[in-house]
XYZ file of C-alpha atoms in Angstrom:
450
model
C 13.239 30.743 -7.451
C 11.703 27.706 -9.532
C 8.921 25.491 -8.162
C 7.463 23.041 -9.624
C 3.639 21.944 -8.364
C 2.118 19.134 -9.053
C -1.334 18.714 -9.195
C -3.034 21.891 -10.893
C -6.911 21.147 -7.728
C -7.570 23.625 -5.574
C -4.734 23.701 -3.513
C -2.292 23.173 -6.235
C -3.453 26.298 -8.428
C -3.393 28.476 -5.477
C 0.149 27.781 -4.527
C 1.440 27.555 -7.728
C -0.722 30.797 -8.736
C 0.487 32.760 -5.681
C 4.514 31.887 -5.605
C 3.980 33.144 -9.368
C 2.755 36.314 -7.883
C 6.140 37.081 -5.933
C 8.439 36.845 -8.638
C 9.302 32.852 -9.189
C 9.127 30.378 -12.086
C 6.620 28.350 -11.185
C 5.735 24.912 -13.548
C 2.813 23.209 -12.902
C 2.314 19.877 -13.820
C -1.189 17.613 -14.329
C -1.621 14.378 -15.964
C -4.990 15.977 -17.180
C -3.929 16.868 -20.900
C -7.461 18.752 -21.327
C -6.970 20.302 -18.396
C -3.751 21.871 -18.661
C -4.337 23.065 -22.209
C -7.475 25.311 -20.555
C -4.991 26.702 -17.566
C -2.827 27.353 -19.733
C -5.139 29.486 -22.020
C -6.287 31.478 -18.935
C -9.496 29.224 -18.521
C -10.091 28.384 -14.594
C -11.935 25.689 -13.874
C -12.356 26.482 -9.983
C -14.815 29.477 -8.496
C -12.210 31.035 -6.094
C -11.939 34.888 -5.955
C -9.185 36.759 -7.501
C -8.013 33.004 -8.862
C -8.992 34.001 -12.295
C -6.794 37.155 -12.496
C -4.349 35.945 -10.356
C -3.566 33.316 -12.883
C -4.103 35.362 -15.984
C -1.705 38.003 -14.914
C 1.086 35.301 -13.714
C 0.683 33.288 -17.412
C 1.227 36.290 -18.877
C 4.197 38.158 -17.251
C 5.877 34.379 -17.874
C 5.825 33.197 -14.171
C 3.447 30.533 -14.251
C 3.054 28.013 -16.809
C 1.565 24.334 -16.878
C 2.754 20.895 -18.546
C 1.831 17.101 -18.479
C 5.477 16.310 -18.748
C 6.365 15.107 -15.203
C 10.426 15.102 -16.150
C 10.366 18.375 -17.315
C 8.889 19.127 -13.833
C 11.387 17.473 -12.140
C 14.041 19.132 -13.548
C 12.162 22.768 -13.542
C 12.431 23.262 -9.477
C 14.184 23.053 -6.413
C 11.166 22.750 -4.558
C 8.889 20.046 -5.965
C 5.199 20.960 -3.865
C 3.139 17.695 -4.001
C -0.710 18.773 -4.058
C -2.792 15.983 -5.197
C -5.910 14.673 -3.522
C -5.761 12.274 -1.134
C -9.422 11.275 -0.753
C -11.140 9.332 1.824
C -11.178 5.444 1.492
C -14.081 3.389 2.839
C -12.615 2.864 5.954
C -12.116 7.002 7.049
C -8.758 6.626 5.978
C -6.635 8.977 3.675
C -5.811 7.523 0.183
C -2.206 8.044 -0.787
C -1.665 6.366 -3.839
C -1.785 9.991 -5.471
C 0.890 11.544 -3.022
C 2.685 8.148 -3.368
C 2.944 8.035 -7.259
C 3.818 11.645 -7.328
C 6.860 11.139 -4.982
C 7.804 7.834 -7.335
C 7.917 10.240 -10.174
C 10.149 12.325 -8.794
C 12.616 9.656 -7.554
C 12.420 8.253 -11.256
C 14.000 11.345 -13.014
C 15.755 13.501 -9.683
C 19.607 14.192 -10.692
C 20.465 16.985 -8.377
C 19.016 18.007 -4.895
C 15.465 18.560 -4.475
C 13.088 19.110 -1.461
C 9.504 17.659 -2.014
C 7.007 19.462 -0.156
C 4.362 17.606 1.074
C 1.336 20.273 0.200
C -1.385 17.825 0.077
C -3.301 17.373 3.438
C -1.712 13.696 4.612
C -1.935 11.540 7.475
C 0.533 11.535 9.834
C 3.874 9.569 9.123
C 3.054 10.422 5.150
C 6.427 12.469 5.223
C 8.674 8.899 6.129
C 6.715 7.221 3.717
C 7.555 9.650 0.998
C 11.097 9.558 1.998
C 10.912 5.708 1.411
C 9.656 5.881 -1.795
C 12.143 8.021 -3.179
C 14.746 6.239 -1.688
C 13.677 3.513 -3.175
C 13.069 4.602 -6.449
C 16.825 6.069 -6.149
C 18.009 2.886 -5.421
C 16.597 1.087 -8.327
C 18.310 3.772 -10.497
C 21.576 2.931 -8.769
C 22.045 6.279 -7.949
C 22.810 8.757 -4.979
C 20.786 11.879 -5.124
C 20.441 13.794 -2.202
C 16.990 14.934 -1.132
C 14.909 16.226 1.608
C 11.169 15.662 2.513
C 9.190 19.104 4.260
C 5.262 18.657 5.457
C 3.980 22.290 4.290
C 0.370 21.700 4.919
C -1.837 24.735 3.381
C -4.360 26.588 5.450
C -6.838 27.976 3.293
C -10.478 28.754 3.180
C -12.227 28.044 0.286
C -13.946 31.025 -1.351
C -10.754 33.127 0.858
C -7.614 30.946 -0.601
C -5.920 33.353 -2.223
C -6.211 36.019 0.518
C -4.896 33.386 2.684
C -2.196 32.462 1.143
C -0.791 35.889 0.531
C -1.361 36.841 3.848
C -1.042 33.668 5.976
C -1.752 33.355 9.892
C 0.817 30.995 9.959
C 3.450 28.876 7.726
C 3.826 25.344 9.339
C 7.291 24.411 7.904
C 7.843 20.378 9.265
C 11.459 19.522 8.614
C 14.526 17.624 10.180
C 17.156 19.004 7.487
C 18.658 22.205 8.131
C 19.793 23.316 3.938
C 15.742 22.832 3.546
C 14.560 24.946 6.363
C 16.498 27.729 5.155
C 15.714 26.911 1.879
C 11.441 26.847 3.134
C 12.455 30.192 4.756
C 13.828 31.647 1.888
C 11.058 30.800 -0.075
C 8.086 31.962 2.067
C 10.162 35.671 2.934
C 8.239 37.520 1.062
C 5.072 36.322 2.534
C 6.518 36.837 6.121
C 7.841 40.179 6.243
C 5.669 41.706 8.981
C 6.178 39.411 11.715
C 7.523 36.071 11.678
C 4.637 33.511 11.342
C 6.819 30.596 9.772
C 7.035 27.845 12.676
C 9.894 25.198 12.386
C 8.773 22.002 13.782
C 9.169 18.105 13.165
C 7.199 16.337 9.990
C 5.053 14.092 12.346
C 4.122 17.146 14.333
C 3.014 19.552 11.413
C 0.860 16.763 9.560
C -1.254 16.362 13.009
C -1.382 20.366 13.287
C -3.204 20.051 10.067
C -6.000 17.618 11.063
C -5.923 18.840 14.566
C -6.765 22.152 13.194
C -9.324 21.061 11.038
C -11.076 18.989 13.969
C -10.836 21.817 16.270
C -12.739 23.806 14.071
C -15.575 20.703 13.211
C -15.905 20.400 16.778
C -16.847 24.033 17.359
C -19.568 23.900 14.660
C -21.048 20.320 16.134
C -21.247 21.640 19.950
C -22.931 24.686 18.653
C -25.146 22.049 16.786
C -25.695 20.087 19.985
C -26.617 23.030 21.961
C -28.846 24.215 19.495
C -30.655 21.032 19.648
C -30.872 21.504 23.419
C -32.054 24.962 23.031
C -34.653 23.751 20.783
C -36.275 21.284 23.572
C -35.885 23.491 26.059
C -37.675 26.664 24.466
C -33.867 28.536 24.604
C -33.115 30.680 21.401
C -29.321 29.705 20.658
C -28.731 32.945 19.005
C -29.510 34.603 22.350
C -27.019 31.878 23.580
C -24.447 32.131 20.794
C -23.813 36.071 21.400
C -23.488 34.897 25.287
C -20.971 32.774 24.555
C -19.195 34.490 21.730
C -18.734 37.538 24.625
C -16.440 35.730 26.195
C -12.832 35.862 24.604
C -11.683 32.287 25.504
C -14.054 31.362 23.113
C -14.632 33.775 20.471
C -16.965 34.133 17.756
C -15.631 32.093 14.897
C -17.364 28.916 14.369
C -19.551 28.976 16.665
C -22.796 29.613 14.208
C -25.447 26.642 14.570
C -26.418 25.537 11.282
C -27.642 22.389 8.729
C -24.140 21.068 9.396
C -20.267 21.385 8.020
C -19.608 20.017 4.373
C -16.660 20.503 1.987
C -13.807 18.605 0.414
C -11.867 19.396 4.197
C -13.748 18.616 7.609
C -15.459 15.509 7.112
C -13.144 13.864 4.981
C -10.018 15.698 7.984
C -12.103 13.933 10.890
C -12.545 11.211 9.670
C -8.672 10.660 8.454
C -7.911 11.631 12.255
C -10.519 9.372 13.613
C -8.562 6.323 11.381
C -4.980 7.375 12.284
C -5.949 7.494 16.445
C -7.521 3.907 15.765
C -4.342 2.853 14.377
C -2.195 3.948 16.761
C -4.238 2.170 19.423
C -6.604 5.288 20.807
C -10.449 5.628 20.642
C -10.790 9.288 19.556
C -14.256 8.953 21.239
C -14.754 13.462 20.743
C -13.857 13.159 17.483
C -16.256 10.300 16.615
C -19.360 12.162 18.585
C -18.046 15.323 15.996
C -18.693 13.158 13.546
C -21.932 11.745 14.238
C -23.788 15.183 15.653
C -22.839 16.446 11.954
C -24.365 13.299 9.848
C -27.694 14.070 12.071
C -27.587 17.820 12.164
C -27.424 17.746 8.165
C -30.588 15.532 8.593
C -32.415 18.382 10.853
C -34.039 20.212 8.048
C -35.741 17.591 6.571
C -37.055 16.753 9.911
C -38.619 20.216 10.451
C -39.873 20.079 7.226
C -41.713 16.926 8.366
C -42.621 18.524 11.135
C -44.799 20.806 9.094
C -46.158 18.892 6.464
C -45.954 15.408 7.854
C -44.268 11.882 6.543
C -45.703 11.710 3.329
C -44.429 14.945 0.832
C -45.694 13.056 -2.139
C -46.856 15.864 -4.808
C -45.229 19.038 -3.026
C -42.459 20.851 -3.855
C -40.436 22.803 -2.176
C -37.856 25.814 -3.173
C -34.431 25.748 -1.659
C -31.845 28.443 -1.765
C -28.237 27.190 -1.384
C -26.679 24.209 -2.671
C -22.821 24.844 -2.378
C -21.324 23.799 1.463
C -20.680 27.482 1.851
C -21.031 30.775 0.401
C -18.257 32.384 -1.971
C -17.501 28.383 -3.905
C -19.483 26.265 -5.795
C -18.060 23.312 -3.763
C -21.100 20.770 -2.795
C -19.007 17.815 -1.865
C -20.613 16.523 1.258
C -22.932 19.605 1.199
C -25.712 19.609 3.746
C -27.741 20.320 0.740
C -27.182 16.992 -1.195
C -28.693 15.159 2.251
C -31.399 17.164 2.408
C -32.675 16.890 -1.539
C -32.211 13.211 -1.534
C -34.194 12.887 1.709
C -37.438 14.871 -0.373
C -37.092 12.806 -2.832
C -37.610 9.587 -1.091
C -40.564 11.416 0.665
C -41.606 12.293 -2.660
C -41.262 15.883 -2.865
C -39.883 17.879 -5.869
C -37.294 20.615 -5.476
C -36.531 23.981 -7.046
C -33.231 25.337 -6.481
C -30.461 28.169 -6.550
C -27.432 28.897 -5.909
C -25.428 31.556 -7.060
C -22.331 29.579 -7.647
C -23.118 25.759 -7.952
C -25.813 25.391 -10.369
C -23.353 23.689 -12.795
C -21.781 21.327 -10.178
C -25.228 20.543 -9.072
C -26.187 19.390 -13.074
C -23.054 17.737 -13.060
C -23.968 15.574 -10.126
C -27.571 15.539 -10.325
C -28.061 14.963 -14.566
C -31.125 12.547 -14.082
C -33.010 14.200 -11.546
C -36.185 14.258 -12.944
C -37.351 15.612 -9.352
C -34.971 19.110 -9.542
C -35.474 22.114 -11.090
C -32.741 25.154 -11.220
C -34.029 28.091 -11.476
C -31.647 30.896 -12.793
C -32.831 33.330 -9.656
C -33.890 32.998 -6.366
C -37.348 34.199 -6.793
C -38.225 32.338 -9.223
C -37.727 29.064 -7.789
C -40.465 30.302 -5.496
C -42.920 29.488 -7.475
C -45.506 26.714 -6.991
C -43.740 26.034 -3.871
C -45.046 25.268 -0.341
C -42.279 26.225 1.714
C -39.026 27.758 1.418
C -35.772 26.224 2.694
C -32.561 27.935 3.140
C -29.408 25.684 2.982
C -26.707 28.164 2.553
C -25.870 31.720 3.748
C -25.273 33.430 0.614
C -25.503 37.410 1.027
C -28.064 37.352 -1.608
C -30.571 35.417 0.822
C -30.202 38.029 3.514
C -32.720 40.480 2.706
C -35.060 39.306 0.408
C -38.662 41.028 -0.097
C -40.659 38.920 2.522
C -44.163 40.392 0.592
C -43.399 38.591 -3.088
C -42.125 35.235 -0.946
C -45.480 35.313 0.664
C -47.302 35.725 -2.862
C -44.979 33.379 -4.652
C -45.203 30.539 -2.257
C -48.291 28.341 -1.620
C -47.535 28.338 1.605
C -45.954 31.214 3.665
C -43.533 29.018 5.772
C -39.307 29.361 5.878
C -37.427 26.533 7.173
C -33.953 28.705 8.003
C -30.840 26.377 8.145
C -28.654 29.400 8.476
C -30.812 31.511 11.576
C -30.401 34.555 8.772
C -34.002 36.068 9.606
C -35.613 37.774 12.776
C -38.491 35.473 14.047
C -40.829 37.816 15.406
C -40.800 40.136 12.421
C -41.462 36.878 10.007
C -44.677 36.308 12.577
C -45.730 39.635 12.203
C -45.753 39.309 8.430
C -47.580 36.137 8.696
C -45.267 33.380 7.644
C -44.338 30.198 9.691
C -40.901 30.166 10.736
C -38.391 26.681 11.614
C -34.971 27.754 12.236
C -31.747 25.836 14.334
C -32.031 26.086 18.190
C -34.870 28.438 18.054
C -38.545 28.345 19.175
C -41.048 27.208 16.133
C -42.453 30.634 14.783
C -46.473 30.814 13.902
C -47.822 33.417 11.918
C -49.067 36.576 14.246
C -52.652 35.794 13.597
C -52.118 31.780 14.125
C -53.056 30.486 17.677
C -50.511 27.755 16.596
C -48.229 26.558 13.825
């Protein structure tokens, strides 16, 4: 089959990278000339595992290939996937013009039947308004081309995408014409041949499975914030808590690990879209909102316990951190807990030494003039001259570090844990100080007190 993608992000490679995979022509088209020149040549410009090869192997067998010429695009497919960003305005809301132009594009040069596939996570009611756009744009051309809009929103995990993708939980196909549900059915067959996971339902009702979906899964990670704020006044230990609750299967063990808060190019921006589109259609999402703002202060918490320890002022100490990416297995630091917490030092006055196995470019990228950073090209060594260590993200790398060089390499043997990834009471017996989420405040075995 031929599909043509446009947008060549993170959403938009793996589709287009993945359809390749199963046999069809796919054309992807970016207005980025630079950009498509390096795709095109094999370069990836997105940390996402198997991408690389994936799109290696499809450019060369012939299945994938990548243009700025939007006609030639329109002409290529039958299904035209729409996968541009739609980022957050000031007010929450999603920005469309992207989506928008990209469906105006199509209308301009469409002269046979096409189905645009809304891929891009939109708002709901985006399907109708890119329906009136290329009606529109038909209609200025005089002509009659039939057409049919789908909402296909993607479910992926960054650092997982491509796994997810080729072996999806479920395929949310929102239509109301029949010629493109079979045609969305025919297309995702070879994805869906061990049990049917493709669900047929209206446009309006798969765009809100998106951001429902999305907020479901926020709101898990900001009650297990809230209790582990609880836990921390009362003198609970919320990982004694969290495998008490995870034992029960109506609730499960995904996303339910207290942490420094969610991040990412998805959740807050999702919530915050869904927060926007309840206000507009006349309802306080009140749980959605108290989501929102346990998350802003959770992301705060470390900097508090580092305060904690050391007090308001932190002018002339530095501190190591290990994580800077959202999550492990990206180098994604959009709204990373991170970025809160190394702008907070440095209005105390601090310094910071960092790694991160993925991000270290993104973080230079964002961070050029930061006199006040250092990245250090391994863990350990951004130890050094340190008083404390802080952990940000979970990378597997962090796990099980050699506790006797941290204690030499620090000034200060203290860990504040964003991630719970250490056992308290053998960090006490080793003699380091120990601040973690939802858990008592750890003092060295031979301290009377921290």
């Amino acid at each position: 089959m031929k599909i043509t993608v446009f947008g060549s992000g993170y959403v938009g490679l793996v589709t287009a990278a993945c359809f390749a995979r199963m046999g069809n022509k796919v054309l992807c088209v970016d207005i980025d000339a630079a950009k498509v020149a390096a795709l095109q040549a094999g370069r990836v410009p997105i940390r996402e595992r198997g991408l690389d090869d994936l799109v290696a192997a499809t450019i060369t067998s012939g299945h994938l290939s990548f243009t700025t010429d939007a006609a030639q695009g329109v002409a290529h497919g039958l299904y035209q996937f729409i996968a541009v960003g739609t980022p957050a305005d000031e007010d929450g809301s999603a920005d469309l013009r992207h989506v928008l132009a990209v469906a105006a594009t199509i209308a301009a040069h469409m002269t046979d039947y096409r189905i645009i596939v809304d891929k891009s996570t939109v708002p709901v009611g985006t399907a109708q308004r890119v329906s009136a756009v290329i009606r529109d744009g038909l209609a200025q051309r005089g002509v009659g081309v039939p057409f049919a809009v789908v909402s296909n929103p993607e479910f992926l995990k960054e650092g997982n995408a491509v796994e997810d993708f080729m072996k999806p939980d479920r395929i949310i196909v929102g239509a109301d014409d029949e010629r493109a549900i079979r045609e969305m059915q025919r297309l995702y067959a070879p994805f869906n041949r061990k049990s049917d996971r493709l669900l047929v339902m209206d446009p309006l009702s798969a765009e809100l499975t998106k951001y429902a979906a999305n907020a479901m899964l926020a709101t898990k990670i900001s009650v297990m914030n809230e209790f582990a704020n609880i836990a921390e006044r009362v003198g609970a230990d919320i990982e004694q808590v969290r495998l008490g609750l995870g034992s029960d299967p109506r609730i499960g063990f995904h996303f339910i690990y207290p942490g420094a808060g969610y991040g990412g190019s998805c959740f807050p921006k999702d919530v915050s879209a869904l927060i926007h589109t309840a206000r507009e259609a006349g309802h306080p999402a009140r749980i959605l909102d108290a989501v929102q703002a346990v998350n802003e202060c959770q992301k705060n918490r470390l900097f508090e316990r580092i305060q904690q320890h050391f007090g308001h002022d932190l002018s002339g100490l530095t501190f190591a951190l290990w994580g800077l990416a959202f999550k492990p297995g990206t180098d994604d630091m959009r709204d990373a807990p991170s970025r809160v917490l190394m702008e907070a030092l440095w209005r105390a006055g601090a310094r910071v030494r960092a790694h991160d196995p993925a991000a270290m470019t993104e973080a230079r990228r964002l961070y050029p003039d930061a006199e006040a950073l250092t990245l250090c090209d391994d863990p350990l060594s951004c130890l050094d001259g340190a008083e404390g260590l802080v952990v940000v993200t979970e990378w597997n790398v962090y796990r099980s570090p050699d506790f006797d060089d941290l204690k030499q390499r620090l000034r200060r043997p203290v860990i504040f844990d964003g991630r719970n990834l250490y056992d308290p009471q053998m960090l006490a017996e080793q003699g380091f100080g120990y601040y973690a989420i939802g858990r008592p405040v750890v003092a060295p075995a031979s301290s009377a007190s921290t």
